[in-house]
PDB file of C-alpha atoms in Angstrom:
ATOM      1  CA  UNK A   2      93.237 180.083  91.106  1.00 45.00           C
ATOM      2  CA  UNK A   3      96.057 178.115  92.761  1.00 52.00           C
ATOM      3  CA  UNK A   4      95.780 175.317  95.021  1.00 52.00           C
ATOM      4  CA  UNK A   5      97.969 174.647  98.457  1.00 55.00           C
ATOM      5  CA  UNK A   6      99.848 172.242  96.931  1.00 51.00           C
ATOM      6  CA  UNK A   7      98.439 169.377  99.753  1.00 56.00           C
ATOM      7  CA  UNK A   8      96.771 167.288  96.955  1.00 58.00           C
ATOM      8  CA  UNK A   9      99.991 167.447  94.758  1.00 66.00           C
ATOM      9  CA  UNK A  10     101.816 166.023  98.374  1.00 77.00           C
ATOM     10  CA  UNK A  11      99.395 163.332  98.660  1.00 79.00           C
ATOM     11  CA  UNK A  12      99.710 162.206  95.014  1.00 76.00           C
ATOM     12  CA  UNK A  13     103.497 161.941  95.258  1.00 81.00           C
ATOM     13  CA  UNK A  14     103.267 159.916  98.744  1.00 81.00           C
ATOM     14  CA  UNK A  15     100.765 157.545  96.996  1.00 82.00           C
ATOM     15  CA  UNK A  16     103.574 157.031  93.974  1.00 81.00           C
ATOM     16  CA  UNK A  17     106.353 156.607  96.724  1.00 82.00           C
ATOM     17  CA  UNK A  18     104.283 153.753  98.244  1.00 82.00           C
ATOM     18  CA  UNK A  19     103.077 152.103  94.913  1.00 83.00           C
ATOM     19  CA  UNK A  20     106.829 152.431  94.110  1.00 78.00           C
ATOM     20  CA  UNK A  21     108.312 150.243  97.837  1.00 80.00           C
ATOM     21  CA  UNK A  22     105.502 148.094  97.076  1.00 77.00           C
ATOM     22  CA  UNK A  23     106.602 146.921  93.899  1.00 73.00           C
ATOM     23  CA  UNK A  24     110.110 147.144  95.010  1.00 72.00           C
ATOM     24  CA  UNK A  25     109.627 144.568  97.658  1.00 71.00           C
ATOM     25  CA  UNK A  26     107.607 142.239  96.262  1.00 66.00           C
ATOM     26  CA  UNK A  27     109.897 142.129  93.524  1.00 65.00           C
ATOM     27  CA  UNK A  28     113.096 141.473  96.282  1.00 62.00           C
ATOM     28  CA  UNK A  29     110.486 138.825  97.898  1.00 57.00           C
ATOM     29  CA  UNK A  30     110.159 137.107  94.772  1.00 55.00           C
ATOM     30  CA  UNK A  31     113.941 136.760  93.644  1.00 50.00           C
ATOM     31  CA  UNK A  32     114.869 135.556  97.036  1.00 47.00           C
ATOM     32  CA  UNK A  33     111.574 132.891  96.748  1.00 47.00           C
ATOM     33  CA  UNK A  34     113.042 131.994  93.061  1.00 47.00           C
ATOM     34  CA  UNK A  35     116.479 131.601  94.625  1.00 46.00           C
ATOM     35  CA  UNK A  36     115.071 129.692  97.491  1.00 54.00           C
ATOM     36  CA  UNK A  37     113.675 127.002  95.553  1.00 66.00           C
ATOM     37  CA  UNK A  38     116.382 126.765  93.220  1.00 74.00           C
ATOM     38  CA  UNK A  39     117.819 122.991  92.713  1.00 86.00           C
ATOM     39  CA  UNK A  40     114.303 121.987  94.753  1.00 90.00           C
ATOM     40  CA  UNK A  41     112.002 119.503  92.825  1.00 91.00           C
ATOM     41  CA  UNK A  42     107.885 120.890  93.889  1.00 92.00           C
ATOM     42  CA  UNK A  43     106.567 116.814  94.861  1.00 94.00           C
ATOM     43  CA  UNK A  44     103.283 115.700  95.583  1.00 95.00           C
ATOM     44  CA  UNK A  45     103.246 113.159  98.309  1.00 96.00           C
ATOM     45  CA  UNK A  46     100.464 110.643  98.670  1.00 96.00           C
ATOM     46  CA  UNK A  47      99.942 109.267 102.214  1.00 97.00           C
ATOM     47  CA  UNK A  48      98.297 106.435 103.861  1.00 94.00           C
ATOM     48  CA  UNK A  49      95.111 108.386 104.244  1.00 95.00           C
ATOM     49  CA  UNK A  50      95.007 109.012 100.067  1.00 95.00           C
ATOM     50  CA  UNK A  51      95.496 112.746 100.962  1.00 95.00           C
ATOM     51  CA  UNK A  52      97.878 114.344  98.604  1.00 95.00           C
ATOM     52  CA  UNK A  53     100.268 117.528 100.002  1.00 95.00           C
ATOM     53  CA  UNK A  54     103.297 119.176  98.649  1.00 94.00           C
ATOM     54  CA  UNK A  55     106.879 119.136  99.990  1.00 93.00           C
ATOM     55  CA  UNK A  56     110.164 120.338  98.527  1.00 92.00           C
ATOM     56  CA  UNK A  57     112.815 118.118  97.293  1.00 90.00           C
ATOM     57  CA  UNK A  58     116.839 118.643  96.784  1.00 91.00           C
ATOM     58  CA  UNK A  59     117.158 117.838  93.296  1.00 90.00           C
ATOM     59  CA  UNK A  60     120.280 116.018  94.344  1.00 87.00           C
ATOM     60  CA  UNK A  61     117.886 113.229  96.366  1.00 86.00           C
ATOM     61  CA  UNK A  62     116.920 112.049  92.389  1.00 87.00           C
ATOM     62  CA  UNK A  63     119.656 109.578  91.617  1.00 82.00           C
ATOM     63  CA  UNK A  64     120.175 107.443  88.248  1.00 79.00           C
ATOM     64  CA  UNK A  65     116.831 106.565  86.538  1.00 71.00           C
ATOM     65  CA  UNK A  66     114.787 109.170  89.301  1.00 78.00           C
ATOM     66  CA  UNK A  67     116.802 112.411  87.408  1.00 82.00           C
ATOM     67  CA  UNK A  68     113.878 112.308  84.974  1.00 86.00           C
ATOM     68  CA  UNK A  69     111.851 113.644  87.697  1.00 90.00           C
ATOM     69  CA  UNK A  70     113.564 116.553  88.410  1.00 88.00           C
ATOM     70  CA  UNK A  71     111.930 120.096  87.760  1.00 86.00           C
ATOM     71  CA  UNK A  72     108.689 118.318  86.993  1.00 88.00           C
ATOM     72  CA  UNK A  73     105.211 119.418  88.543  1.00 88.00           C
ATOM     73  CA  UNK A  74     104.074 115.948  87.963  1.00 93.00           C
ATOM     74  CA  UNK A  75     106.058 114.182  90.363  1.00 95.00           C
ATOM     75  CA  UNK A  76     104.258 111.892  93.223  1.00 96.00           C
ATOM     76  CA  UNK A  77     105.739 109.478  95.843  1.00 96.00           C
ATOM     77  CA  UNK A  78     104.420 106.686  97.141  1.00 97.00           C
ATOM     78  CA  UNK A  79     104.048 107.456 100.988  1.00 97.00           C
ATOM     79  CA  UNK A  80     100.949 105.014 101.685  1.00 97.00           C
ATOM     80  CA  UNK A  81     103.006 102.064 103.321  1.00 97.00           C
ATOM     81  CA  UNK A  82     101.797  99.909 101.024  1.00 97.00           C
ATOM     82  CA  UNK A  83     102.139  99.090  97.238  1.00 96.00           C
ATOM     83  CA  UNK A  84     100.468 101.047  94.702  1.00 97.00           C
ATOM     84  CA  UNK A  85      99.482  99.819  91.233  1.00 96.00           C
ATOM     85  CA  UNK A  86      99.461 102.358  87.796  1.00 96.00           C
ATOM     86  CA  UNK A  87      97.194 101.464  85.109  1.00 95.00           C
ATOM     87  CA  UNK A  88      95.198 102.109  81.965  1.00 92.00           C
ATOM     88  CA  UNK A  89      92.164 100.778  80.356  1.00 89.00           C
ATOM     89  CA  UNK A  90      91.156 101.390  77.062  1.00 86.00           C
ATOM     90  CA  UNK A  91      87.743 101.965  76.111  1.00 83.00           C
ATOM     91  CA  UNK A  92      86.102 101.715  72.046  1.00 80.00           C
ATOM     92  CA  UNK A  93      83.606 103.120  70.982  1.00 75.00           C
ATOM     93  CA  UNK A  94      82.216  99.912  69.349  1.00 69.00           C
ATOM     94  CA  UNK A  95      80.099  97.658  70.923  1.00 55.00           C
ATOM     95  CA  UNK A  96      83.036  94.811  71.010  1.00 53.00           C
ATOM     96  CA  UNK A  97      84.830  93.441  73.829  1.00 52.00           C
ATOM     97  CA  UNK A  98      87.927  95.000  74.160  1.00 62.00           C
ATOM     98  CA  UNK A  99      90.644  91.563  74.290  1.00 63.00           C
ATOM     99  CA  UNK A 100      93.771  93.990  75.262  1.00 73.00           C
ATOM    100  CA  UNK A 101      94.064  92.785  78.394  1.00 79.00           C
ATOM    101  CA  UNK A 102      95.391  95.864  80.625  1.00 88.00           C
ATOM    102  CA  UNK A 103      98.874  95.836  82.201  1.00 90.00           C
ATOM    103  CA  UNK A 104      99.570  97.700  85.464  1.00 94.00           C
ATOM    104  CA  UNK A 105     102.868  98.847  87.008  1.00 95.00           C
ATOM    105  CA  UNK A 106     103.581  98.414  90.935  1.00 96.00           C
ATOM    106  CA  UNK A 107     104.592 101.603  92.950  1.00 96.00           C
ATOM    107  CA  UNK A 108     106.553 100.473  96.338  1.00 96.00           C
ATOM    108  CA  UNK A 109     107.068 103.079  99.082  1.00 97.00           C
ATOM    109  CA  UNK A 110     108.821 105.643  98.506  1.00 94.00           C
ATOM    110  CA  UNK A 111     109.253 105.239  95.053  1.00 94.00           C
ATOM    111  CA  UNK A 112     108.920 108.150  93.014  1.00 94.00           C
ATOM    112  CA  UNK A 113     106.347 108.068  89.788  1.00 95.00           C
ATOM    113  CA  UNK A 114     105.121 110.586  87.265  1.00 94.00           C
ATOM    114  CA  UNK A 115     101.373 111.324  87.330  1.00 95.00           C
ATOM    115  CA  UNK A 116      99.402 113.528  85.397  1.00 93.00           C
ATOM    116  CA  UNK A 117      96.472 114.102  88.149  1.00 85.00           C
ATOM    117  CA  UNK A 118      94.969 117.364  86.159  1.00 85.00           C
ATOM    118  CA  UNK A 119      94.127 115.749  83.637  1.00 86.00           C
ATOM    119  CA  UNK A 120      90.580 114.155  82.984  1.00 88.00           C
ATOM    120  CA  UNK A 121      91.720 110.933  81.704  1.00 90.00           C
ATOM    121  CA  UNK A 122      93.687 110.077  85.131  1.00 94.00           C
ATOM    122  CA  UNK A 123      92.150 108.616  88.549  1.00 95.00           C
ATOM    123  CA  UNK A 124      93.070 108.064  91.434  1.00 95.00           C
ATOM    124  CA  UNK A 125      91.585 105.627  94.666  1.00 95.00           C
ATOM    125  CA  UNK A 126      88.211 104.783  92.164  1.00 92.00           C
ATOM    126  CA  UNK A 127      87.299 102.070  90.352  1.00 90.00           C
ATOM    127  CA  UNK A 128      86.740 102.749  86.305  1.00 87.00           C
ATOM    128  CA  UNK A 129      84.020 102.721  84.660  1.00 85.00           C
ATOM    129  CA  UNK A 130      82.076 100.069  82.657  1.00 79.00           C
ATOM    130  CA  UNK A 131      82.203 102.968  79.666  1.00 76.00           C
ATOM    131  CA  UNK A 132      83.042 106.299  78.829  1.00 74.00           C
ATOM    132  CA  UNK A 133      82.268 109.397  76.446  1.00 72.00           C
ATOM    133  CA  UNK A 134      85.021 108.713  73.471  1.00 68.00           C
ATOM    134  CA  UNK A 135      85.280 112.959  72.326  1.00 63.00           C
ATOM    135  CA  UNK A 136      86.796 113.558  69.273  1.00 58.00           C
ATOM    136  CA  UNK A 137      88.491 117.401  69.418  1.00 58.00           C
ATOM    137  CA  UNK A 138      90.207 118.917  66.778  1.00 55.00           C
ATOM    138  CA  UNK A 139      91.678 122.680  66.527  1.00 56.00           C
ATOM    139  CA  UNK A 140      90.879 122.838  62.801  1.00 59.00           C
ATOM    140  CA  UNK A 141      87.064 121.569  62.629  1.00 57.00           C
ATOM    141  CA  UNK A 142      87.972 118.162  60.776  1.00 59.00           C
ATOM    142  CA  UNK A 143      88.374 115.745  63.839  1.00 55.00           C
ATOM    143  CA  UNK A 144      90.053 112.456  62.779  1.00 60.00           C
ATOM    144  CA  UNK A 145      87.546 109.510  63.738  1.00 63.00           C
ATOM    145  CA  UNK A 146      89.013 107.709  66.606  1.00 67.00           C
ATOM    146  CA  UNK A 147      87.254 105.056  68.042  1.00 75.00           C
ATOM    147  CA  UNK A 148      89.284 104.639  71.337  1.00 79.00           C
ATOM    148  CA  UNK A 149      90.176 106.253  74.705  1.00 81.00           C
ATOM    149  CA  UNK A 150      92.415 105.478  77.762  1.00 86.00           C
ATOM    150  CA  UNK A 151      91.980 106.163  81.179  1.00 90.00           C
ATOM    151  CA  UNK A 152      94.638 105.817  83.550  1.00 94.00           C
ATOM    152  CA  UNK A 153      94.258 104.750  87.650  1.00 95.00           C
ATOM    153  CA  UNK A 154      95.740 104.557  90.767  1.00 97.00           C
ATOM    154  CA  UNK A 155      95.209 102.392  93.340  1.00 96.00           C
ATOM    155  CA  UNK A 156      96.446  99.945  95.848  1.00 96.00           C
ATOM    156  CA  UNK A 157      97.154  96.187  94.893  1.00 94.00           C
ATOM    157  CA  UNK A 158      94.453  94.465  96.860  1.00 92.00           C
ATOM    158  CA  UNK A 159      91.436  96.971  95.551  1.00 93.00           C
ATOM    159  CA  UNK A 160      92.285  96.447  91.293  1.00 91.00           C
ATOM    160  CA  UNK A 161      90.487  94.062  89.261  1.00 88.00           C
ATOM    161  CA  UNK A 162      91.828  90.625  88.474  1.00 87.00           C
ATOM    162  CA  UNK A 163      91.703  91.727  84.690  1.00 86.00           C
ATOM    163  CA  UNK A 164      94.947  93.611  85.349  1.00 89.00           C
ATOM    164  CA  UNK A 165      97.881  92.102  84.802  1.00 90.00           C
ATOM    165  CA  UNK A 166     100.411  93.681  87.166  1.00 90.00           C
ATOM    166  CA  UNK A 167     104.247  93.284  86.448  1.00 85.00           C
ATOM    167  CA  UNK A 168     106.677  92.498  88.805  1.00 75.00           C
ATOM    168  CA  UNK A 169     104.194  91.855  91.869  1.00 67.00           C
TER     169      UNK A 169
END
């Protein structure tokens, strides 16, 4: 028994379509790729601590900024005021850590690498008095380490007098 051939129609108008899907998104995404080509993706921190995206001429990174290009870590300083980058380590002993922690300043505008996916890196808060120290190894036999850092962000007048910022 032979069909009318209708369902065979249907089947090869459903390929066709499949087929100029693909096509196009594939055109869209060369043209996107070609778009942002010689474009640095940065995340821009404003006054408000909200953090947005913008697109960046890789050509705007001069001299010591080229590091920054192609990165998906880059941030710039858009608050207005001066920023300060630092990390405390914590032991896992019960003694007083006596490394005093050293901070970087962040003027506007100034471009800076920060790793903001990470666990280990804050931003706006004020760290902790102490912290899980987790030991991870990919082979079962962890080495013992008795130390963590975490790294913060945050504007001049809101870190601790325990941080000794340079160049401020």
């Amino acid at each position: 028994m032979k069909g009318n051939g209708s369902s065979n129609n249907w089947g090869c108008w459903i390929s066709v379509l499949i087929l100029i899907y693909f096509v196009i998104c594939g055109i869209k995404g060369c043209i996107t790729r070609s778009n942002n080509k010689g474009t640095t993706c940065v995340n821009v921190i404003d006054s408000n601590k909200n953090v947005s995206q913008i697109r960046i001429k890789d050509t705007a990174f001069i001299g010591k900024d080229t590091i920054y290009i192609g990165s998906q870590n880059v941030y710039q300083n858009r608050t207005g005021k001066d920023l300060v980058s630092y990390m405390i380590k914590y032991t896992s002993s019960s003694e007083k850590n006596t490394e005093k922690s050293i901070g970087t300043i962040i003027h506007p505008n100034e471009y800076f690498l920060w790793f903001g996916e990470d666990d280990n890196y804050h931003m706006f808060t004020q760290p902790p008095h102490s912290t899980m120290i987790i030991t991870r190894s990919r082979y079962g036999h962890g080495k013992n380490i008795n130390f963590t850092y975490l790294h913060f962000l945050d504007f001049v007048d809101n870190i601790s007098d325990d941080i000794k910022v340079l160049n401020y």
